[in-house]
XYZ file of C-alpha atoms in Angstrom:
295
model
C -0.162 -0.195 -0.067
C 1.832 3.521 -1.324
C 0.984 7.417 0.513
C 2.033 9.870 -0.993
C 5.004 10.708 2.001
C 7.883 8.647 2.848
C 7.533 5.991 4.598
C 11.262 5.379 5.525
C 11.306 8.807 6.812
C 7.916 8.266 9.549
C 8.755 4.829 10.112
C 12.014 3.708 10.316
C 12.236 0.010 10.877
C 10.160 -2.849 8.882
C 7.977 -3.490 11.934
C 7.359 -0.625 14.244
C 4.899 -1.145 17.134
C 2.321 1.454 17.941
C -0.048 2.178 20.949
C -1.687 5.209 21.978
C 0.927 7.315 21.474
C 1.163 7.432 18.023
C 4.883 7.519 18.079
C 6.818 5.366 16.193
C 10.767 5.631 17.437
C 12.563 8.316 18.003
C 12.268 10.231 15.136
C 8.117 11.184 14.761
C 8.320 11.418 19.392
C 7.205 15.626 19.784
C 6.562 15.988 15.690
C 2.994 16.614 14.852
C 3.319 16.208 10.699
C 4.864 12.744 11.617
C 1.803 11.638 13.840
C -0.920 13.051 11.533
C 0.864 10.667 8.256
C 1.169 7.914 10.773
C -2.675 8.005 11.755
C -3.584 8.272 8.840
C -1.845 4.872 7.219
C -3.556 3.812 10.041
C -6.776 4.714 9.055
C -6.452 3.090 5.411
C -5.712 0.601 7.030
C -8.132 -0.316 8.872
C -10.484 0.616 5.890
C -8.769 -1.843 3.427
C -8.952 -4.453 6.167
C -12.812 -4.132 7.377
C -13.233 -4.170 3.460
C -11.841 -7.269 2.806
C -13.742 -8.543 5.624
C -16.784 -7.947 4.439
C -17.162 -5.653 7.521
C -19.239 -2.751 8.080
C -17.332 -0.921 9.534
C -13.722 -0.467 9.836
C -12.623 -2.403 13.549
C -9.457 -1.077 13.454
C -8.548 2.916 13.284
C -6.024 5.711 15.088
C -8.380 7.071 17.220
C -9.336 4.044 18.182
C -5.896 3.075 18.979
C -5.553 5.571 21.023
C -8.585 5.054 23.353
C -7.585 1.544 23.946
C -5.121 -0.568 25.722
C -4.045 -2.012 22.266
C -0.849 -2.962 20.203
C -0.206 -2.758 16.718
C 2.788 -4.299 14.636
C 2.885 -2.847 11.288
C 5.489 -3.957 8.313
C 6.504 -2.701 5.569
C 8.814 -2.931 2.935
C 11.775 0.074 2.785
C 12.570 -0.904 -0.901
C 9.249 -0.212 -3.355
C 8.208 2.931 -3.941
C 11.659 4.545 -6.070
C 13.355 3.856 -1.901
C 9.945 5.569 -0.687
C 8.646 2.022 0.722
C 5.509 1.175 1.021
C 3.533 -0.941 3.656
C 2.846 -4.639 3.858
C 0.393 -4.955 6.474
C -0.504 -5.077 10.027
C -1.361 -7.356 13.212
C -3.400 -6.100 16.133
C -3.797 -7.498 19.404
C -4.808 -7.279 23.561
C -5.650 -9.104 26.007
C -10.036 -8.719 26.805
C -11.341 -9.915 29.471
C -14.159 -13.475 27.964
C -15.522 -16.018 29.206
C -15.007 -19.075 27.504
C -16.424 -22.119 27.185
C -13.936 -24.886 27.686
C -14.952 -28.989 26.461
C -17.218 -30.000 29.000
C -18.777 -26.045 28.398
C -19.252 -25.106 31.560
C -17.940 -20.913 32.073
C -13.912 -19.556 32.661
C -13.797 -15.542 32.658
C -9.667 -15.599 31.141
C -7.554 -12.454 29.400
C -6.196 -13.888 26.966
C -4.426 -11.437 24.290
C -6.268 -11.628 21.479
C -5.457 -11.732 17.731
C -7.666 -8.367 16.969
C -6.977 -7.317 13.160
C -4.605 -8.866 11.181
C -4.760 -7.647 7.234
C -1.824 -8.569 4.169
C -2.353 -6.128 1.436
C -4.343 -8.461 -1.458
C -1.181 -7.974 -3.715
C 1.521 -8.685 -1.466
C -0.718 -11.691 -0.720
C 1.221 -15.677 0.046
C 5.128 -13.787 -0.624
C 5.524 -14.749 3.505
C 4.545 -11.026 4.667
C 2.123 -12.949 7.167
C 3.873 -15.335 8.972
C 6.800 -13.165 8.970
C 4.781 -9.895 10.966
C 2.973 -12.720 13.314
C 6.446 -14.608 13.934
C 8.253 -10.936 14.686
C 4.731 -10.672 17.201
C 5.022 -13.599 19.325
C 8.469 -13.530 19.351
C 7.958 -9.937 20.950
C 5.218 -11.049 23.633
C 7.098 -14.494 24.052
C 3.543 -16.737 23.363
C 2.634 -19.299 21.811
C -0.909 -19.597 19.285
C -1.976 -21.625 20.609
C -2.542 -19.689 24.517
C -4.029 -16.930 21.890
C -8.054 -15.474 21.335
C -8.902 -14.724 17.860
C -11.733 -12.415 17.666
C -13.965 -13.248 14.353
C -10.860 -14.949 11.622
C -11.782 -14.817 8.398
C -11.255 -18.560 6.265
C -7.652 -17.315 5.006
C -6.782 -16.593 9.239
C -8.105 -19.442 10.304
C -6.132 -21.758 6.668
C -3.226 -19.432 7.995
C -3.722 -20.730 11.397
C -3.763 -25.099 9.971
C -0.510 -24.082 7.421
C 1.482 -23.249 9.925
C 0.706 -23.072 14.112
C -1.378 -26.680 13.023
C -3.959 -24.741 15.427
C -7.244 -27.047 13.570
C -8.735 -28.266 16.455
C -11.484 -25.148 18.090
C -13.373 -24.812 21.187
C -16.526 -24.151 20.317
C -17.973 -20.772 21.848
C -21.182 -18.479 21.805
C -19.673 -15.647 21.530
C -16.611 -14.286 18.176
C -13.717 -15.453 19.392
C -12.141 -19.005 18.324
C -9.689 -20.322 20.949
C -7.755 -24.252 19.730
C -7.554 -27.430 21.685
C -4.628 -26.203 24.929
C -5.602 -23.117 25.108
C -7.587 -24.654 28.719
C -4.781 -27.283 29.004
C -1.201 -24.575 29.230
C -3.068 -22.345 31.684
C -2.590 -22.158 35.234
C -5.314 -21.835 37.890
C -5.090 -18.545 38.712
C -5.102 -17.349 35.171
C -8.041 -19.719 34.048
C -11.650 -18.549 36.767
C -14.742 -20.743 37.305
C -17.881 -18.579 37.063
C -20.393 -20.363 38.956
C -23.758 -21.041 37.896
C -26.640 -18.277 38.685
C -28.457 -19.316 41.564
C -32.171 -19.709 41.448
C -35.311 -16.948 41.888
C -35.904 -18.033 46.097
C -39.075 -18.375 45.886
C -41.235 -15.608 48.949
C -40.996 -17.559 52.218
C -44.777 -18.194 54.235
C -43.429 -15.800 57.054
C -42.802 -12.910 54.400
C -46.962 -13.452 53.286
C -48.374 -13.354 56.369
C -46.348 -10.029 57.478
C -47.592 -8.844 54.344
C -51.118 -9.643 55.337
C -50.459 -8.833 58.709
C -50.000 -5.383 57.373
C -52.687 -5.321 54.853
C -55.740 -5.711 57.497
C -53.631 -2.784 60.029
C -53.880 -0.823 56.885
C -58.081 -1.729 57.078
C -58.829 -1.332 60.609
C -59.528 2.194 60.827
C -57.320 3.338 64.430
C -58.265 3.361 67.591
C -59.133 7.465 68.758
C -61.725 7.647 65.818
C -63.924 4.545 66.781
C -67.611 5.739 67.343
C -69.272 4.566 70.785
C -71.733 2.547 71.199
C -73.889 4.530 73.976
C -74.166 7.368 76.059
C -73.090 5.856 79.249
C -70.024 4.216 77.408
C -68.928 7.424 75.359
C -68.224 8.732 78.803
C -66.234 6.713 79.329
C -64.006 5.668 77.189
C -64.145 9.662 77.723
C -62.241 9.510 80.896
C -60.486 6.303 79.783
C -58.500 7.612 77.156
C -57.964 11.425 78.899
C -55.610 8.411 80.951
C -54.765 6.120 78.599
C -53.040 9.309 76.913
C -51.920 10.230 80.061
C -49.949 7.211 80.957
C -48.699 6.566 77.213
C -45.302 7.931 76.607
C -45.711 7.896 72.942
C -48.515 8.753 72.466
C -49.555 12.684 72.053
C -53.246 13.999 73.676
C -55.384 14.430 70.437
C -57.020 18.139 70.384
C -60.661 16.758 70.708
C -62.997 19.586 71.363
C -65.740 18.531 73.728
C -69.034 21.058 74.086
C -68.558 23.904 76.657
C -71.612 24.231 79.260
C -73.662 26.797 79.539
C -71.593 30.215 81.086
C -68.503 27.793 80.683
C -65.385 30.011 80.218
C -63.903 28.634 76.566
C -60.352 28.934 77.502
C -61.481 25.801 80.481
C -59.634 23.002 80.148
C -62.652 20.366 78.058
C -62.103 17.948 81.377
C -64.093 20.578 83.498
C -67.683 19.962 81.938
C -67.591 16.648 83.482
C -66.054 17.892 86.383
C -68.731 20.107 87.598
C -71.746 17.489 86.245
C -70.092 14.753 89.337
C -70.304 18.270 91.745
C -74.193 18.662 90.415
C -75.227 15.176 90.545
C -72.672 14.374 94.367
C -75.165 18.125 95.620
C -77.858 16.572 94.423
C -77.554 13.607 96.051
C -76.921 15.175 99.510
C -79.357 17.666 98.806
C -82.137 14.429 98.298
C -80.600 12.903 101.765
C -80.950 15.913 103.997
C -84.793 16.269 102.586
C -85.159 12.285 103.977
C -85.833 11.664 99.824
C -84.022 7.858 100.098
């Protein structure tokens, strides 16, 4: 893939490793113009890879690389294009937390190194460039291909893995990632963690139903101060007992009940004064009757 600027000036090494900084060697550090050219190269490669894989949108771009902790290995041919160089392809890898299924169907939580995007220019394929780039990444990461996960590998990529690394038996997954036999066997217990099965929703306990029914009954029952009296005598007795019980209860404040005032009585008198007056009248009348000889 050719560009209108000097590739050798931007990428001094045959294989350049790019990360969030978009810096390829010391020469491009602190050079906004060179970093703009690097972003152009990454964007063009991402679009070409998406087109080759028949994707609706690129999964590799300069802006995405700047916001993700991934690494991009870029391979060039410095002798082509009149000494200006050209880009052969790229390989993007990164760690991802995945939930995978082993051979027994058990869910395993792992965070392996994943191949996220891999592209070699169409006119440069079958020349050994892909194997050179992939081997460079394996040596740099000190990794084995069977220990990696592969994000949506194309049929060409699967054939590449089978031909050069004998990766043919894959373990079926429910996501877009592909892992091969040996991925689970060659890892320690610290790298793999079994995901506990989801607990079924428990039934409502009987005592919870009883508590709910008690709350509904309490809400339907009217509070006792508002219960209507059954008889005149009982109303007087209930009023007296009500006032006494409310005085003795530390948690309830006596309601401000409005009682009818006696004739000639003052509005500012105690609400219990009519009851006291009636008691005094009954006592004085009984004394008068006894003095007159009435029994």
